[in-house]
Tab-separated table of C-alpha atoms and ligand atoms in Angstrom:
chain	number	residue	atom	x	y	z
A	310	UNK	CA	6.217	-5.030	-22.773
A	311	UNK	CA	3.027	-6.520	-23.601
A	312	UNK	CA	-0.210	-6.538	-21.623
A	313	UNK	CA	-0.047	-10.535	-20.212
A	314	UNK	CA	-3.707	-11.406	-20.048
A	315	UNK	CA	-3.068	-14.849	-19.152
A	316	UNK	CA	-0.879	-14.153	-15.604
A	317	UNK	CA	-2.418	-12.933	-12.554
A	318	UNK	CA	-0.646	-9.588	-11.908
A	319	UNK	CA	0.679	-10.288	-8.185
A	320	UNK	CA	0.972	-6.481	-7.510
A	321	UNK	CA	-2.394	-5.899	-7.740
A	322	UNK	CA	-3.529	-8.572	-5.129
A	323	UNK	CA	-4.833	-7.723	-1.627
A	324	UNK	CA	-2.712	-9.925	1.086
A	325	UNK	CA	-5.796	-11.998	1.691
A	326	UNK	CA	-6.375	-12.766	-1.969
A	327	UNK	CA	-2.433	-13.254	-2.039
A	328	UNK	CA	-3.152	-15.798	0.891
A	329	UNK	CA	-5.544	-17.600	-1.245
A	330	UNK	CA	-3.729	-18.336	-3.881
A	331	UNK	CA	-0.844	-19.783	-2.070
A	332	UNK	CA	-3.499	-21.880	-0.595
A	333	UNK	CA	-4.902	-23.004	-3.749
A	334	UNK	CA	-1.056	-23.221	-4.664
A	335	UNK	CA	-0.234	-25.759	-1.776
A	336	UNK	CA	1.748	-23.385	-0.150
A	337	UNK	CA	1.796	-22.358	3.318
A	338	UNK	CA	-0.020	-19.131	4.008
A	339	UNK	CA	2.803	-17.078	5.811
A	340	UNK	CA	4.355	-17.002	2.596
A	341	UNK	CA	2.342	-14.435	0.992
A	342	UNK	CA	3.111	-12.136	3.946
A	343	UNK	CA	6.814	-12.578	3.047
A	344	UNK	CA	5.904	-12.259	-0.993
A	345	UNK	CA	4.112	-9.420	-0.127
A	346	UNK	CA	7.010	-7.257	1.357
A	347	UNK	CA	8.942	-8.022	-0.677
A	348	UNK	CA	6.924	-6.442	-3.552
A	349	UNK	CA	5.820	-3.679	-1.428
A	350	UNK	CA	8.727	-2.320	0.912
A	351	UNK	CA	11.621	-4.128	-1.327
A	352	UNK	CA	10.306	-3.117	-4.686
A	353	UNK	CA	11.619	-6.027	-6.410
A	354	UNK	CA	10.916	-6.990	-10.405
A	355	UNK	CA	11.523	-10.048	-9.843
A	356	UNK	CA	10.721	-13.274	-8.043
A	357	UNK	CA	14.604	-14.329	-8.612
A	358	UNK	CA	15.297	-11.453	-5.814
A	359	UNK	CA	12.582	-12.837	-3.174
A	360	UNK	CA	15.704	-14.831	-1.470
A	361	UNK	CA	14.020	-15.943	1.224
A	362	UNK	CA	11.664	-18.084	-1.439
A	363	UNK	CA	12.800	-21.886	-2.257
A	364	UNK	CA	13.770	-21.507	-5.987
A	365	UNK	CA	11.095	-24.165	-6.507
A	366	UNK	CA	8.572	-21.516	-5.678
A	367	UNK	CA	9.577	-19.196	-6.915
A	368	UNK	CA	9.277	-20.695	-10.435
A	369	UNK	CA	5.955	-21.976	-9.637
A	370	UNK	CA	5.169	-18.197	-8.836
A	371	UNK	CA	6.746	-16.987	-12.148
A	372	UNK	CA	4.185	-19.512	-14.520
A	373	UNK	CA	1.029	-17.853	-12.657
A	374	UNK	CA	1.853	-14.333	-11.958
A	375	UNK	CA	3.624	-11.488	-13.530
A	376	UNK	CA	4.829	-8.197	-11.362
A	377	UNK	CA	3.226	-4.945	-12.942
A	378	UNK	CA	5.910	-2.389	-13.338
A	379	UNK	CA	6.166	1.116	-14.861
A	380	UNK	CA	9.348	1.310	-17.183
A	381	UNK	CA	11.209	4.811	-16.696
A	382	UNK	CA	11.616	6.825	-19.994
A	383	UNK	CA	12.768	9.875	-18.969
A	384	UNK	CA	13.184	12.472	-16.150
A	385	UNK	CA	13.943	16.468	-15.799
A	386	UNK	CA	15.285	17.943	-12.733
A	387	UNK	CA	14.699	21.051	-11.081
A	388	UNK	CA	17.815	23.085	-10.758
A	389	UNK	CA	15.530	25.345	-8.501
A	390	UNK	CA	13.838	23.411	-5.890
A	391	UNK	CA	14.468	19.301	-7.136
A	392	UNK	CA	11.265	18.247	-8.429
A	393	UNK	CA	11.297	15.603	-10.645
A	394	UNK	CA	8.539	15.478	-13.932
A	395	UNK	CA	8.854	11.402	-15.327
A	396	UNK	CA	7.709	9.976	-18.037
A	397	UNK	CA	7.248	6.439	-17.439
A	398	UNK	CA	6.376	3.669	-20.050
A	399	UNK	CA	3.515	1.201	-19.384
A	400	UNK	CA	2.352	-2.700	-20.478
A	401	UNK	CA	1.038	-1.880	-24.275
A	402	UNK	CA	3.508	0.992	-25.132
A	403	UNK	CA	2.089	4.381	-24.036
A	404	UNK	CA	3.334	6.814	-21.477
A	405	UNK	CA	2.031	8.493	-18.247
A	406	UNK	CA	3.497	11.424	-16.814
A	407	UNK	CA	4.553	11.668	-12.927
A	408	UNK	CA	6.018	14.469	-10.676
A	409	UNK	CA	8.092	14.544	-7.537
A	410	UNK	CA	7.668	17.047	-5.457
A	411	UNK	CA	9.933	17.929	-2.305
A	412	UNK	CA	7.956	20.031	0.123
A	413	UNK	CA	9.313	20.568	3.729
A	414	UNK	CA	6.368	18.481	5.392
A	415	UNK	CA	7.557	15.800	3.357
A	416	UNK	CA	8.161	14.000	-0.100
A	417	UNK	CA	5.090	13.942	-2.347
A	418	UNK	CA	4.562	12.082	-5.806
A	419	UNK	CA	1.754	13.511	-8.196
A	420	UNK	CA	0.602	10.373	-9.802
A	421	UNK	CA	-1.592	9.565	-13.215
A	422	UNK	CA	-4.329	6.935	-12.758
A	423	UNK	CA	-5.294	6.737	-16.259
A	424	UNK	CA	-3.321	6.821	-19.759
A	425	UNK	CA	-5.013	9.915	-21.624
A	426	UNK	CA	-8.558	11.098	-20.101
A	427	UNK	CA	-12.074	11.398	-21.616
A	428	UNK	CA	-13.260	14.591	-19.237
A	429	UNK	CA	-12.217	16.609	-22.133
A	430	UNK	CA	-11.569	20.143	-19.610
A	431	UNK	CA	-10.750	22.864	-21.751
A	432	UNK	CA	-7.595	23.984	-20.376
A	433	UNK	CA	-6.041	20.227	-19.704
A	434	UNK	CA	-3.206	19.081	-22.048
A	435	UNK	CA	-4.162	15.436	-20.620
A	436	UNK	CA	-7.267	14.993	-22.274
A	437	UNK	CA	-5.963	16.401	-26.183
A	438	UNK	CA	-5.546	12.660	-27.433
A	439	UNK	CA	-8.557	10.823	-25.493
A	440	UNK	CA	-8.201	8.035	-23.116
A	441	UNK	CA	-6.134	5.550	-23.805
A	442	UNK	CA	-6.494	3.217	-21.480
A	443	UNK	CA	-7.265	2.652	-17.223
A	444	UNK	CA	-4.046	1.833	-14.972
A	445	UNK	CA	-4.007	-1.111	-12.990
A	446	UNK	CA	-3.468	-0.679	-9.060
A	447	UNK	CA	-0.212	-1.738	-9.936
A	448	UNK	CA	1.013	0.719	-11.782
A	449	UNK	CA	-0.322	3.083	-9.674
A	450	UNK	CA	1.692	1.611	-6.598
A	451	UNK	CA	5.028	1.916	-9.236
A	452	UNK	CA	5.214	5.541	-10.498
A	453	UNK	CA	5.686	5.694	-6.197
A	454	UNK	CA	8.062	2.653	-5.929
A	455	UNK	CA	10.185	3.465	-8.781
A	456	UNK	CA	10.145	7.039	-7.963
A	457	UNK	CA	11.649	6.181	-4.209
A	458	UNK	CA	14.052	3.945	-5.767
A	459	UNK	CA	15.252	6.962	-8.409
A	460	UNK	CA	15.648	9.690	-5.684
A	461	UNK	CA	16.466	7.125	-2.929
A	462	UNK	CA	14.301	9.482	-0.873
A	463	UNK	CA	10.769	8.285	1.342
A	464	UNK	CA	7.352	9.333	-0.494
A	465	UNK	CA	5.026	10.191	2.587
A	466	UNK	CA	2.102	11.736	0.195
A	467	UNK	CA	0.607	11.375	-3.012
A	468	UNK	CA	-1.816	13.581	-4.961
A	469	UNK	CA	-3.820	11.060	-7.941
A	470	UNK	CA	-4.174	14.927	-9.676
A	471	UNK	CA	-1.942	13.596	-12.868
A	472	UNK	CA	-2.959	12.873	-16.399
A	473	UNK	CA	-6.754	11.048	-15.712
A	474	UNK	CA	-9.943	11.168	-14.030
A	475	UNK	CA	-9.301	8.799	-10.475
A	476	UNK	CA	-12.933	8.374	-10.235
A	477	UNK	CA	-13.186	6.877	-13.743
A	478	UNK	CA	-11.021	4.079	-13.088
A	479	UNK	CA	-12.799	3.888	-9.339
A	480	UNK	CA	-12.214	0.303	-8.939
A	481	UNK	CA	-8.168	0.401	-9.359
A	482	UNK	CA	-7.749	3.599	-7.936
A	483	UNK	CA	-9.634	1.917	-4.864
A	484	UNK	CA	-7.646	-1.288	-5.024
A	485	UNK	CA	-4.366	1.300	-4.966
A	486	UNK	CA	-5.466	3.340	-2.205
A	487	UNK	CA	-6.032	-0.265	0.205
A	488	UNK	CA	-2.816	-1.160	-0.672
A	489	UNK	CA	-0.921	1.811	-0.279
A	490	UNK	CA	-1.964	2.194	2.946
A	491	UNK	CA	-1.586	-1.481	3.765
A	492	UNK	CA	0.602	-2.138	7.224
A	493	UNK	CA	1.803	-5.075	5.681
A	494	UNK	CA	3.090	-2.715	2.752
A	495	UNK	CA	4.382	0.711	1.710
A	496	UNK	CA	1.769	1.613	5.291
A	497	UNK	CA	1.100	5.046	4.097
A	498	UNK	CA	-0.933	7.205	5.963
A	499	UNK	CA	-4.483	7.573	4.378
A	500	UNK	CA	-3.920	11.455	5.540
A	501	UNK	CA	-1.280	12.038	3.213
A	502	UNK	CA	-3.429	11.214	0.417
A	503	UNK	CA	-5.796	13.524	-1.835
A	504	UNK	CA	-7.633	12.365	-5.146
A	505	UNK	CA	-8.663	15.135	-7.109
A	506	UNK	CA	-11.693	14.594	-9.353
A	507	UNK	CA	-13.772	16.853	-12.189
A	508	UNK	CA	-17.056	15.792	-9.963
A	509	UNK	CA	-18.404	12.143	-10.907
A	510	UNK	CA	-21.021	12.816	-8.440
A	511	UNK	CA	-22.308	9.014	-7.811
A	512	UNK	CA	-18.719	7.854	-7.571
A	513	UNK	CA	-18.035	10.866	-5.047
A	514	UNK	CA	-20.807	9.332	-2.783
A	515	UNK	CA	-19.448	5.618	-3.798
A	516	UNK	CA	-15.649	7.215	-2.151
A	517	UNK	CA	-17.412	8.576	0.783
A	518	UNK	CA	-18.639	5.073	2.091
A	519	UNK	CA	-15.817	3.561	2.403
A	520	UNK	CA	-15.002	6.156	4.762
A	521	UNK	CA	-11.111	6.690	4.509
A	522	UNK	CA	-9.086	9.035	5.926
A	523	UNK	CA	-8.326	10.180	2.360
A	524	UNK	CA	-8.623	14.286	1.028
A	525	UNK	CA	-11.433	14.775	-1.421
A	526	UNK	CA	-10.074	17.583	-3.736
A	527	UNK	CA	-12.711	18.868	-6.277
A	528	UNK	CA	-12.186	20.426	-9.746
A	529	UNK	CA	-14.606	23.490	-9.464
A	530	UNK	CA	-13.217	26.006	-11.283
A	531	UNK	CA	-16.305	27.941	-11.800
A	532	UNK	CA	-18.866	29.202	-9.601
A	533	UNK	CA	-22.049	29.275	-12.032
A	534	UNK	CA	-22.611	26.031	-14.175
A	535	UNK	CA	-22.569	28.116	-17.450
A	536	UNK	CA	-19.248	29.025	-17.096
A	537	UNK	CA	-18.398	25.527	-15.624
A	538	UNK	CA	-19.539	23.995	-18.644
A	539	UNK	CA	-17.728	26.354	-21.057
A	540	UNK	CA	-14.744	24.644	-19.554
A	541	UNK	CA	-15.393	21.456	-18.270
A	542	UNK	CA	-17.706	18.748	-20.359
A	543	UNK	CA	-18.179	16.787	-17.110
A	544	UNK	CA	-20.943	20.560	-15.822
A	545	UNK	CA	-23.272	19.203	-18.301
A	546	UNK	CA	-23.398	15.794	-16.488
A	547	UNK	CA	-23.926	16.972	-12.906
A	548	UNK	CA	-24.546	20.574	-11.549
A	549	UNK	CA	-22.083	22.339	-9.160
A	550	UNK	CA	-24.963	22.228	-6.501
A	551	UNK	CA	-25.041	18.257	-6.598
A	552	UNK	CA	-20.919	18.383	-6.081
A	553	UNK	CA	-21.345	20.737	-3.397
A	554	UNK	CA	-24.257	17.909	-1.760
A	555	UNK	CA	-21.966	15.216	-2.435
A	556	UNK	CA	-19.308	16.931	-0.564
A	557	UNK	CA	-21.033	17.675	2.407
A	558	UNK	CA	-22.170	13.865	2.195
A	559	UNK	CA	-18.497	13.142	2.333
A	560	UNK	CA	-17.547	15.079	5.277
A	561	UNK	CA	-20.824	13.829	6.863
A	562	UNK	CA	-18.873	10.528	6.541
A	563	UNK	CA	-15.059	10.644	6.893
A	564	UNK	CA	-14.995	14.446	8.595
A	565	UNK	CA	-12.457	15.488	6.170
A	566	UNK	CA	-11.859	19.195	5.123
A	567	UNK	CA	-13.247	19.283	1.066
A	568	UNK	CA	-10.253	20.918	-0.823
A	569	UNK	CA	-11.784	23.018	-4.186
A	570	UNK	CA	-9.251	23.320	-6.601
A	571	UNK	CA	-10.121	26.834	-8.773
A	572	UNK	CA	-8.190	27.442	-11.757
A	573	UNK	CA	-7.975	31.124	-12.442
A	574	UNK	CA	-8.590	31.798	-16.132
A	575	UNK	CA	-8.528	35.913	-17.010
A	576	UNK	CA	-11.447	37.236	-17.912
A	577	UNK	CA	-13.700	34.161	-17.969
A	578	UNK	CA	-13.666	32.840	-13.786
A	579	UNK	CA	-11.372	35.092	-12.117
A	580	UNK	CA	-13.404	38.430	-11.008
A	581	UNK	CA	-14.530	39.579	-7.913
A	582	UNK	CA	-18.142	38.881	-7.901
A	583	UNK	CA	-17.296	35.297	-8.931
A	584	UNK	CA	-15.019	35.323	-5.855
A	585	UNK	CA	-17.724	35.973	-3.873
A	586	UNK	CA	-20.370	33.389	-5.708
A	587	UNK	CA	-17.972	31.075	-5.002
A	588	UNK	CA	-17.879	31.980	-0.910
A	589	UNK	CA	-21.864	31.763	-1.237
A	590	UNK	CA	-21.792	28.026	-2.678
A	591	UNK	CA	-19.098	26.541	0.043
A	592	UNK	CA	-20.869	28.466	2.950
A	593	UNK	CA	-21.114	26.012	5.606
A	594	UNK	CA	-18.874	23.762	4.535
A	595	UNK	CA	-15.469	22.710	6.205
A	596	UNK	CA	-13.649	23.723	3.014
A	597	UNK	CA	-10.382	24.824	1.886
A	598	UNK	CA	-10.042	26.819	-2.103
A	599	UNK	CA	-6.816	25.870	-4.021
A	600	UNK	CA	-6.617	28.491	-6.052
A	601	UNK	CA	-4.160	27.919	-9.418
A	602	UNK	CA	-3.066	30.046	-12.181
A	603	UNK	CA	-4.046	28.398	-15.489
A	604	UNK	CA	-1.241	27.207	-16.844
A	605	UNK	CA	-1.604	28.113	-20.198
A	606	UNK	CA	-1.512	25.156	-23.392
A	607	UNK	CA	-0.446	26.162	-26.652
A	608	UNK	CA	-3.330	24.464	-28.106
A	609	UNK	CA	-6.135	26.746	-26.596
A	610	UNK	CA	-6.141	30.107	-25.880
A	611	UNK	CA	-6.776	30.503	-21.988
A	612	UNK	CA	-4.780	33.350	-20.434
A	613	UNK	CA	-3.687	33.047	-16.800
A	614	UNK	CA	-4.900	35.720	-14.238
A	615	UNK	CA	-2.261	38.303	-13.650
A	616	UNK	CA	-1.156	38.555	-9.723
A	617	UNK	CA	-3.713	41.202	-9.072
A	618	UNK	CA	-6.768	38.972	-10.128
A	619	UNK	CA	-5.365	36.785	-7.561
A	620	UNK	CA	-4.855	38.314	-5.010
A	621	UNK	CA	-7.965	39.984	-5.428
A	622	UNK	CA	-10.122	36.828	-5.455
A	623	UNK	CA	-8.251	35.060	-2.549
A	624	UNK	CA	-8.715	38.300	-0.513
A	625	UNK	CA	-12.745	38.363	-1.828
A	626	UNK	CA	-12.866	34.721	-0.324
A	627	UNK	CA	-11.326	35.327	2.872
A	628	UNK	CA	-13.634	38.029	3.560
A	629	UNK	CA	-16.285	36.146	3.069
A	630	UNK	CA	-14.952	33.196	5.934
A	631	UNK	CA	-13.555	30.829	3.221
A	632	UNK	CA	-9.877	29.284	3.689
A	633	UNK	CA	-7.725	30.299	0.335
A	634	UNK	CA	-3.937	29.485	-0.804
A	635	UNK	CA	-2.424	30.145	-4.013
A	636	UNK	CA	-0.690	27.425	-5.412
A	637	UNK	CA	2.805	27.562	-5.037
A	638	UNK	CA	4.485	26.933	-8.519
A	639	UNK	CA	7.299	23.738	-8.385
A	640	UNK	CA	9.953	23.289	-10.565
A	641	UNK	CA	9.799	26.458	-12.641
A	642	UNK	CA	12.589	25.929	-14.936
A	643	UNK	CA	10.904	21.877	-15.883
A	644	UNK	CA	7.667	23.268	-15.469
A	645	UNK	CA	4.885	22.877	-18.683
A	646	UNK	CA	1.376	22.641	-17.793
A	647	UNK	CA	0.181	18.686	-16.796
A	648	UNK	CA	-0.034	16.359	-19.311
A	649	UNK	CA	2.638	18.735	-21.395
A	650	UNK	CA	5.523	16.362	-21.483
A	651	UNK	CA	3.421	13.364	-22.364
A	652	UNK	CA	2.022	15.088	-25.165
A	653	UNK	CA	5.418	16.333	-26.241
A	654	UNK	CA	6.838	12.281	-25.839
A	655	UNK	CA	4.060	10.911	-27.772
A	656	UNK	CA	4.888	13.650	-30.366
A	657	UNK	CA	8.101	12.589	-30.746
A	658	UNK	CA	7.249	9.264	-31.610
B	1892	LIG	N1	-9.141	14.479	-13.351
B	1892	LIG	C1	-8.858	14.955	-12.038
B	1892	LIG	C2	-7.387	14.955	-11.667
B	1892	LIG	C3	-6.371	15.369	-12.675
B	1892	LIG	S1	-6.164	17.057	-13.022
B	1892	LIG	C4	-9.471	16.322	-11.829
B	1892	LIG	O1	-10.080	16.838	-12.751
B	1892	LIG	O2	-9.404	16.826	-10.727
B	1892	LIG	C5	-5.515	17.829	-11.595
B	1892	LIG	C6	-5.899	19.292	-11.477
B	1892	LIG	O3	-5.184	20.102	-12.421
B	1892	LIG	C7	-7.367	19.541	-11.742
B	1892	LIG	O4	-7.872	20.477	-10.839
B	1892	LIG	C8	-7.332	20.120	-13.149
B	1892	LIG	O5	-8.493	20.818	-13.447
B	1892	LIG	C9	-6.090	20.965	-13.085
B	1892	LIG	N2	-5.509	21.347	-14.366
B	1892	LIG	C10	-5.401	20.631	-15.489
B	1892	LIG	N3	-4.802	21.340	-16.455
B	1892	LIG	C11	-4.531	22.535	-15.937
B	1892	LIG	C12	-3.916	23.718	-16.446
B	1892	LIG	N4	-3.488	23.770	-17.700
B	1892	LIG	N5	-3.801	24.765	-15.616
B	1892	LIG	C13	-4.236	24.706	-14.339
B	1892	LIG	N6	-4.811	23.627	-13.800
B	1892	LIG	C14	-4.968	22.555	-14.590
């Protein structure tokens, strides 16, 4: 698969551009509606399986566009609880990582929006190798599709927490989000989706005005900027206390509860007293703290909390009024930390 610069990928078009081009195409309009299902509830690869498209069109649709898929490479199953880690090939050879999750609200699909990552956090195995390149709002849309059509099981959420930062590829991830939650389309609730970002502070206020229904999840993982930028690159760019103003701008807008996501690293975030920093800096806001183990890499040297530390530190932020879950681990026996498997593919190769 190469990356076709010459064809309009048809995946990534809004029903009203789709519309357009039939126009410009001398086609009737209603047809995109029709061409539009079918790559959005059908999942088809092809325009030979649109049946209800003359074959005449439907070669005039195959010299203009091309349909944007992910190829599946690989997949582990839980034996435990039946999540599902792919690795999926895209256009220009590399590989993105995707999970399947089965939680008893519902299916949910942790997707990656960009091949590699340039945050460069610490503890991530996605950001080792640098970023390779942004995903298009199509491929987006098919680590979902192609993961329904593998399980033959209904995706109701997705998380955009896999390898890459969603904000840094802002205009796809934007494009995906319209689209996923298009009527005409997959019609997924804007509810059952959360992007999780390191803190790109003008893009958070960028997300905010367009006002979806989305769940802003924030990478805080510290609750001082020195330690913040001892593990994430991205605390020398913006200070926890502009997050924490961007935030409240965002729930100003869209009225959404903020999710923090705290990765609990022993002996460098995880004590008391930073438990209760952290309360300090979320006072006021309608917040909820995800807090997660570190999941060690065998490249760096970050230990994960043992069970006291984190119990401890939920039970410091409850006490001072602030929401707190651990997060529960999925698919032990598969499990490696994000980004692992990729790493361990591109290894291989
Ligand atoms: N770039 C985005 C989304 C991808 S990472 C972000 O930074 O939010 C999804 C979440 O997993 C982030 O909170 C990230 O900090 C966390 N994460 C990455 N590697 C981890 C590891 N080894 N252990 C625990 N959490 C990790």
């Amino acid at each position: 698969m190469d990356l076709n610069l010459e064809k309009i990928d048809i995946k990534t078009l809004y029903l009203s551009e789709l519309e357009e081009q039939l126009l410009e195409m001398g086609e009737k309009k209603f047809r995109a509606k029709q061409i539009f299902k079918w790559l959005h509830v059908f999942y088809v690869e092809s325009f030979d399986e649109m049946t209800d498209i003359s074959k005449k069109l439907r070669e005039k649709l195959e010299e203009k566009f091309i349909i944007g898929t992910v190829k599946k490479e690989k997949a582990l199953i839980s034996q435990i609880d039946g999540t599902r880690k792919y690795i999926f090939r895209v256009a220009g050879g590399s590989v993105i990582e995707s999970v399947f999750m089965k939680y008893h609200h519902g299916n949910s699909v942790c997707i990656s929006t960009q091949s590699g990552c340039r945050m460069g956090c610490k503890f991530c195995a996605s950001t080792l190798n640098g970023l390779d390149r942004n995903l298009l709002a199509s491929e987006l849309l098919d680590q979902i599709y192609q993961i329904e059509k593998d399980t033959d099981e209904k995706v109701s959420n997705v998380v955009l927490m896999g390898s890459g930062e969603p904000l840094d590829n802002y205009d796809n991830v934007i494009r995906f989000i319209d689209l996923i939650s298009d009527e005409n389309g997959k019609n997924m609730s804007q509810r059952n989706i959360t992007l999780s970002t390191c803190g790109l502070v003008p893009r958070i206020y960028d997300l905010a005005k367009k006002k979806y229904q989305i769940t802003l999840a924030i990478s805080l993982h510290a609750s001082d900027n020195e330690t913040r930028k001892e593990l994430m690159p991205i605390a020398n760019r913006y200070s926890i206390e502009e997050i924490i103003e961007a935030c409240k701008y965002y729930y100003s807008m869209n009225k959404r509860r903020i999710t923090f996501e705290y990765s609990l690293v022993a002996s460098v975030n995880d004590s008391k007293n930073e438990a209760k920093k952290l309360a300090g800096l979320v006072k006021g806001l309608n917040c909820h703290i995800n807090l997660i183990p570190v999941n060690p890499i065998k490249e760096r040297d970050f230990v994960q909390s043992n069970k006291e530390a984190v119990n401890n530190f939920k039970a410091m932020l409850e006490r001072n009024g602030v929401n707190a879950t651990v997060r529960r681990e999925m698919g032990r026996d598969i499990n490696g930390a994000c980004g692992q498997l990729r790493n361990e593919t591109m290894n291989q190769e």
